[in-house]
């Protein structure tokens, strides 16, 4: 059992939890993730390690309420426990030896991009952070990003924060202005990572994306998370989740992500009916 | 007087057309009367060939005599002198190639139902007996076991009996390894696996779940924590894919994923359990081993109309147990033999809609000694399927070996060990089960666990 020591609501659908997991905190590196299971009937879901405190022995996760499991998780409070919490999983990001980097987060992806920016910053890299959200109410981690970046650009799809556009618009402008990056890290929805990769390919800038396929065990024993990278099958849980954005088959990944769309809805509906006390049998 | 009937006392089973719609156990087990009657078929021969056929040398005639006399608790205790998981072995061992193969009664008629009797004794004990208090003199020496499958559990149990403080590190949230995630409920009820593991825990073995060794601890860190020796029993959990076009289409599973969703995550109870699994109307399972049979029979139970087993050799070469092939056929699984997939065909939006296969014929024996399947020219044909499950084998997971300098492996990933002692190239580290051999059987893994426990004891003693 893993105790939640801090809970913070970042925006209406995104929550942060600091979880007591000393063994994982001791080993965690940016780019790695955990798998958790909330209760006995629960499924295993992967969540990126958004931060860790080796001395306190805690690991921070940030998640968006998108279905049954994240809803149940989001309703837990400080002092409550999570049944299973495994990690650190996946390969840490390679961030050494970078002079100047653009770290790009889309929506919740910003929470995953943050530890990367933080690590780069600590290694002396000049970091431009770009984060995109649908509207200004959904903006998260702006202050945190500022603390670890040289410049921060926050955009909104609807322009409600006064800076309308997609993250690719900002990146394109920075590149056109002559900014030279030796690394771009893009983390967010597949469609956004694909767009960033397409853009940076034209400039021939090394681009790392963090894949988020469906996972079950997270240890390489099932291949549910397989992605095609450079024409070869890779398991995101053990070979990734970071991959070269110019090599990833994004269209296939987008399609595979929809595999259980119907079931996810069935599960959420059944859960909501039970909450309302309606017999759904 | 022995019972001279040439046939085993039949074991009651669920009707095929009922059981292929549920996940309850197929074989229902003997009653006390049936067990006594079958036990009386044993001739109590002096030279005991059956014992030699058992990888953990269960004293078969002795326990069977106790069953015949109705002394069921003593029969169980006799078995567990050498076998810590009898309820499991009685169900999933390939007795036909082990103990029962060498049974004298098998020369004229059927051999004694040793597996059925072992299962009976274990089930009877769990239902009726009270586990005895175990008094063990502690040595105050720690040993780490990686993996809680049959090899790890057996090794841990034996070491605990010798007085060691044993900790098992398990990556999943539930111990049991393949017994929990691989073999389906209808062959091996999970509640029973849990009970059998609990009996091992009573010996003082501690099981730490959610621990991925190689990530959360390296082997060297375990030694630094004071463990005197380590046994790697992490199994062969890395699925092989075919390497053909269309393998990443939606609706294509590795058997490991399909069975893990069903067995460990209980996706057959979705949405009461949260993990979903998707099975279409027509399912193709590629492969001919026990895993393929388990996947095919599970798919049928999830409501598929047609389930095909696609195997590139003929039935004779199938590695699956005869009993499982027989059960699969009874349940309506269709076998397409001497057939090999060439590519998987998808719809425009990327879901499986068919599989192109080619017919095969058998040529000369290959390196494995089996006749090599050769494609027949111009025999390509498409079968309409909407789900494909790939069950062509697994190799050891590289998570531990890749993070442990000084541990040598075979090219295909198996850990290299001294056959006698199961010692690896790294001092103090032993390995056994599928992590060494590649995917094999539960009982061979248990045999390796026993062997390793002895060798680890000798190793630690020799260090003093």
XYZ file of C-alpha atoms in Angstrom, chain B residues 39-404:
366
model
C -5.304 -45.957 -5.787
C -5.942 -49.674 -5.641
C -4.776 -50.001 -9.237
C -1.201 -49.329 -8.071
C 0.777 -52.583 -7.832
C 3.234 -51.131 -5.294
C 6.140 -52.407 -7.367
C 9.485 -52.738 -5.667
C 11.542 -50.978 -8.363
C 9.230 -47.907 -8.532
C 9.874 -46.669 -12.082
C 7.256 -43.920 -11.626
C 9.384 -42.159 -8.988
C 12.255 -41.900 -11.465
C 9.896 -40.256 -13.960
C 8.993 -37.488 -11.530
C 11.372 -34.510 -11.723
C 11.027 -33.938 -7.976
C 10.898 -37.670 -7.099
C 7.595 -37.769 -5.245
C 7.399 -41.113 -3.386
C 4.480 -42.173 -5.525
C 3.698 -45.740 -4.389
C 3.896 -44.630 -0.731
C 1.401 -41.800 -1.069
C -0.896 -43.895 -3.250
C -0.934 -46.646 -0.617
C -2.029 -44.067 1.953
C -4.808 -42.869 -0.356
C -5.968 -46.462 -0.853
C -6.166 -46.826 2.922
C -8.153 -43.584 3.261
C -5.286 -41.863 5.106
C -5.547 -38.740 2.990
C -3.807 -36.272 5.289
C -0.791 -38.555 5.553
C -0.833 -39.022 1.784
C -0.597 -35.244 1.358
C 2.260 -35.049 3.853
C 4.109 -37.811 2.022
C 3.830 -35.859 -1.265
C 4.931 -32.564 0.259
C 8.116 -34.120 1.582
C 9.395 -33.555 -1.947
C 6.784 -31.430 -3.758
C 5.566 -28.122 -2.367
C 2.826 -27.489 -4.971
C 0.899 -30.771 -5.396
C -2.512 -29.269 -6.199
C -0.854 -27.488 -9.111
C 1.334 -30.358 -10.334
C -1.555 -32.816 -10.162
C -3.379 -30.556 -12.601
C -0.795 -29.218 -15.032
C 2.099 -31.716 -15.173
C 2.388 -33.683 -18.423
C 2.162 -36.968 -16.506
C 1.953 -38.900 -19.774
C 5.622 -38.071 -20.465
C 6.775 -38.329 -16.832
C 5.608 -40.507 -13.925
C 2.706 -42.188 -15.733
C 4.823 -42.946 -18.781
C 6.914 -45.335 -16.699
C 4.019 -46.914 -14.753
C 3.978 -50.708 -15.088
C 0.200 -50.730 -15.444
C 0.590 -48.634 -18.597
C 2.122 -51.581 -20.459
C -1.262 -53.326 -20.674
C -3.933 -50.667 -20.465
C -3.839 -47.252 -18.860
C -1.242 -46.275 -16.260
C -2.320 -45.430 -12.719
C -3.817 -41.921 -12.560
C -0.948 -40.558 -10.491
C -1.665 -36.920 -11.319
C -5.334 -37.299 -10.474
C -4.468 -38.902 -7.133
C -1.914 -36.240 -6.285
C -4.509 -33.596 -7.064
C -7.070 -35.400 -4.943
C -4.763 -35.580 -1.915
C -3.892 -31.882 -2.178
C -7.489 -30.743 -2.666
C -8.633 -32.947 0.200
C -5.989 -31.491 2.484
C -6.877 -27.909 1.634
C -10.567 -28.567 2.195
C -10.335 -30.680 5.342
C -7.049 -30.454 7.180
C -5.590 -27.843 9.455
C -2.049 -26.875 8.483
C 0.365 -27.963 11.199
C 2.579 -25.491 13.029
C 6.035 -25.594 11.536
C 9.031 -25.344 13.830
C 12.135 -24.285 11.969
C 15.492 -23.545 13.490
C 16.655 -20.238 12.008
C 20.124 -19.808 10.567
C 19.830 -15.999 10.412
C 21.075 -15.891 6.843
C 19.216 -14.095 4.080
C 18.608 -15.404 0.562
C 16.841 -13.476 -2.216
C 14.685 -15.180 -4.834
C 13.675 -13.248 -7.940
C 10.318 -14.302 -9.309
C 7.454 -16.077 -7.579
C 6.627 -18.638 -10.243
C 6.978 -22.387 -9.660
C 10.813 -22.334 -9.622
C 11.045 -19.423 -7.176
C 8.306 -20.678 -4.859
C 9.825 -24.168 -4.693
C 13.350 -22.898 -4.048
C 12.093 -20.470 -1.395
C 10.075 -23.188 0.342
C 13.017 -25.587 0.469
C 15.436 -22.909 1.732
C 12.959 -21.791 4.384
C 12.686 -25.372 5.632
C 16.485 -25.397 5.986
C 16.277 -22.293 8.190
C 17.134 -19.476 5.771
C 15.333 -16.127 5.792
C 13.984 -16.028 2.276
C 12.575 -12.981 0.479
C 10.925 -13.379 -2.899
C 10.854 -10.308 -5.153
C 7.916 -10.351 -7.577
C 7.358 -7.766 -10.341
C 3.582 -8.218 -10.538
C 1.056 -7.299 -7.870
C 0.179 -10.966 -7.344
C 2.633 -13.831 -6.775
C 2.509 -17.062 -8.769
C 4.087 -16.200 -12.101
C 2.704 -18.192 -14.993
C 0.388 -20.040 -12.595
C -1.457 -16.734 -12.144
C -1.083 -14.865 -15.417
C -0.616 -17.700 -17.921
C -2.564 -20.860 -17.149
C -6.309 -20.139 -17.246
C -8.747 -20.525 -14.395
C -10.515 -23.405 -16.166
C -7.327 -25.501 -15.917
C -5.938 -24.138 -12.678
C -8.207 -22.181 -10.318
C -6.408 -19.084 -9.033
C -7.847 -19.384 -5.534
C -6.113 -22.716 -5.267
C -2.786 -21.310 -6.442
C -3.164 -18.629 -3.788
C -3.799 -21.277 -1.114
C -0.793 -23.298 -2.184
C 1.406 -20.174 -2.060
C -0.004 -19.334 1.378
C 1.137 -22.751 2.612
C 4.677 -21.891 1.467
C 4.415 -18.500 3.191
C 3.656 -20.323 6.439
C 7.240 -21.547 6.326
C 8.327 -17.951 6.853
C 8.958 -16.959 3.234
C 8.348 -13.265 2.648
C 6.977 -12.224 -0.749
C 7.508 -8.615 -1.832
C 5.288 -7.738 -4.785
C 5.600 -4.738 -7.152
C 9.380 -5.194 -7.245
C 10.972 -5.132 -10.678
C 14.521 -6.337 -10.103
C 16.885 -4.654 -12.507
C 14.956 -1.427 -11.990
C 14.249 -0.957 -8.293
C 17.271 -3.021 -7.175
C 20.212 -4.422 -9.094
C 21.646 -7.768 -8.028
C 24.703 -6.057 -6.534
C 22.436 -3.866 -4.431
C 20.714 -6.990 -3.115
C 24.070 -8.373 -2.007
C 24.733 -5.023 -0.311
C 21.437 -5.445 1.548
C 22.890 -8.539 3.166
C 21.574 -11.342 0.991
C 24.116 -14.167 0.935
C 22.902 -15.680 -2.327
C 20.394 -14.917 -5.063
C 18.245 -17.294 -7.113
C 16.989 -15.909 -10.429
C 13.698 -17.502 -11.400
C 12.267 -14.793 -13.570
C 10.897 -17.111 -16.233
C 10.563 -16.661 -19.976
C 8.091 -13.854 -20.340
C 9.240 -12.084 -23.493
C 6.794 -12.864 -26.295
C 8.001 -13.709 -29.792
C 6.192 -12.174 -32.747
C 6.011 -13.567 -36.276
C 7.691 -10.633 -37.980
C 5.069 -10.509 -40.741
C 3.104 -7.634 -42.223
C 0.092 -6.478 -40.240
C 1.240 -7.631 -36.832
C 0.541 -4.243 -35.241
C -3.032 -4.044 -36.503
C -5.740 -3.590 -33.878
C -6.946 -7.014 -32.823
C -3.529 -8.710 -32.831
C -2.382 -9.921 -29.411
C 0.585 -11.798 -28.086
C -0.745 -14.783 -26.128
C 0.974 -13.290 -23.068
C -1.057 -10.101 -23.344
C -4.306 -11.917 -24.050
C -3.859 -14.396 -21.190
C -2.565 -11.776 -18.725
C -5.624 -9.639 -19.342
C -7.882 -12.638 -18.799
C -6.161 -14.529 -15.982
C -4.325 -11.965 -13.909
C -6.550 -8.962 -14.579
C -9.790 -10.992 -14.842
C -10.916 -9.233 -18.001
C -13.545 -11.959 -18.448
C -15.378 -10.201 -15.612
C -15.289 -6.796 -17.351
C -16.768 -4.279 -16.497
C -16.905 -5.505 -12.863
C -13.145 -5.712 -13.193
C -11.652 -2.728 -14.972
C -9.347 -4.389 -17.516
C -11.000 -4.912 -20.898
C -10.239 -7.581 -23.498
C -11.530 -7.660 -27.039
C -12.457 -10.806 -28.914
C -14.172 -10.777 -32.279
C -16.402 -13.338 -33.970
C -13.578 -15.321 -35.537
C -10.256 -15.804 -33.827
C -7.021 -17.295 -35.148
C -4.482 -18.564 -32.617
C -1.065 -19.142 -34.167
C 0.984 -21.921 -32.546
C 0.629 -25.481 -31.278
C 1.760 -25.499 -27.655
C -0.149 -25.419 -24.378
C -0.200 -21.621 -24.507
C -1.959 -21.763 -27.884
C -4.546 -24.203 -26.476
C -5.111 -21.964 -23.449
C -5.552 -18.888 -25.643
C -7.919 -20.662 -28.052
C -10.089 -22.114 -25.304
C -10.194 -18.734 -23.534
C -11.253 -16.978 -26.748
C -14.092 -19.474 -27.155
C -15.226 -18.802 -23.600
C -15.296 -15.069 -24.304
C -17.922 -15.728 -26.969
C -16.052 -16.126 -30.271
C -18.106 -18.156 -32.769
C -15.137 -19.724 -34.509
C -11.715 -20.256 -33.047
C -8.940 -21.648 -35.258
C -5.630 -23.035 -34.124
C -3.160 -22.400 -36.959
C -0.116 -24.673 -36.745
C 2.596 -25.154 -39.323
C 3.285 -28.815 -38.597
C 0.856 -31.725 -38.164
C -0.958 -32.798 -35.023
C 1.703 -35.396 -34.274
C 4.355 -32.698 -33.795
C 2.185 -30.457 -31.611
C 3.970 -29.680 -28.353
C 0.697 -29.221 -26.434
C -0.445 -31.941 -24.045
C -2.711 -34.539 -25.631
C -5.310 -33.920 -22.975
C -5.420 -30.197 -23.818
C -5.735 -30.832 -27.550
C -8.521 -33.279 -26.798
C -10.307 -30.791 -24.533
C -9.930 -28.033 -27.126
C -11.488 -30.212 -29.831
C -14.365 -31.192 -27.577
C -15.044 -27.521 -26.963
C -15.292 -26.788 -30.660
C -11.854 -25.377 -31.461
C -11.044 -25.900 -35.159
C -7.523 -27.070 -36.046
C -5.965 -25.817 -39.258
C -2.791 -27.866 -39.449
C 0.138 -27.632 -41.868
C -0.787 -23.982 -42.287
C 1.405 -20.940 -41.732
C 0.468 -17.243 -41.695
C 2.096 -15.053 -44.325
C 0.528 -11.687 -43.492
C -2.326 -10.193 -41.539
C -4.767 -8.091 -43.513
C -6.428 -4.975 -42.101
C -9.451 -2.802 -42.760
C -8.974 0.785 -43.857
C -9.089 1.998 -40.276
C -6.567 -0.568 -39.160
C -8.480 -3.489 -37.646
C -7.782 -7.122 -38.481
C -10.085 -8.539 -41.161
C -8.198 -11.534 -42.461
C -5.048 -13.582 -42.464
C -3.265 -14.850 -45.517
C -1.856 -18.320 -44.937
C 0.137 -20.811 -46.934
C -0.126 -24.603 -46.794
C 2.880 -26.545 -45.606
C 4.210 -30.065 -46.089
C 6.682 -31.901 -43.918
C 10.219 -32.443 -45.159
C 13.363 -33.820 -43.531
C 13.860 -33.643 -39.744
C 15.393 -30.320 -38.618
C 17.743 -29.491 -35.728
C 14.914 -30.057 -33.218
C 14.439 -33.574 -34.586
C 10.984 -32.732 -35.874
C 10.117 -32.823 -39.564
C 10.711 -29.427 -41.075
C 7.635 -27.712 -42.514
C 8.117 -26.479 -46.090
C 5.682 -24.114 -47.862
C 3.674 -25.559 -50.759
C 3.984 -23.299 -53.795
C 0.821 -21.463 -54.878
C -1.206 -22.569 -51.878
C -1.790 -19.079 -50.456
C -5.304 -18.503 -49.198
C -7.056 -15.948 -46.994
C -9.099 -16.842 -43.934
C -11.535 -14.299 -42.532
C -10.626 -13.515 -38.942
C -11.019 -10.419 -36.799
C -8.712 -11.347 -33.916
C -5.245 -12.897 -34.061
C -3.410 -14.299 -31.043
C 0.242 -15.137 -31.479
C 1.431 -18.070 -29.367
C 4.711 -19.106 -30.972
C 6.850 -19.008 -27.857
C 8.580 -16.814 -25.310
C 12.189 -16.123 -24.388
C 13.639 -14.863 -21.083
C 13.079 -11.198 -20.282
C 16.351 -9.235 -20.498
C 15.554 -6.805 -17.632
C 17.806 -8.587 -15.129
C 20.575 -9.832 -17.385
C 20.946 -6.434 -19.066
C 21.467 -4.701 -15.718
C 23.801 -7.306 -14.217
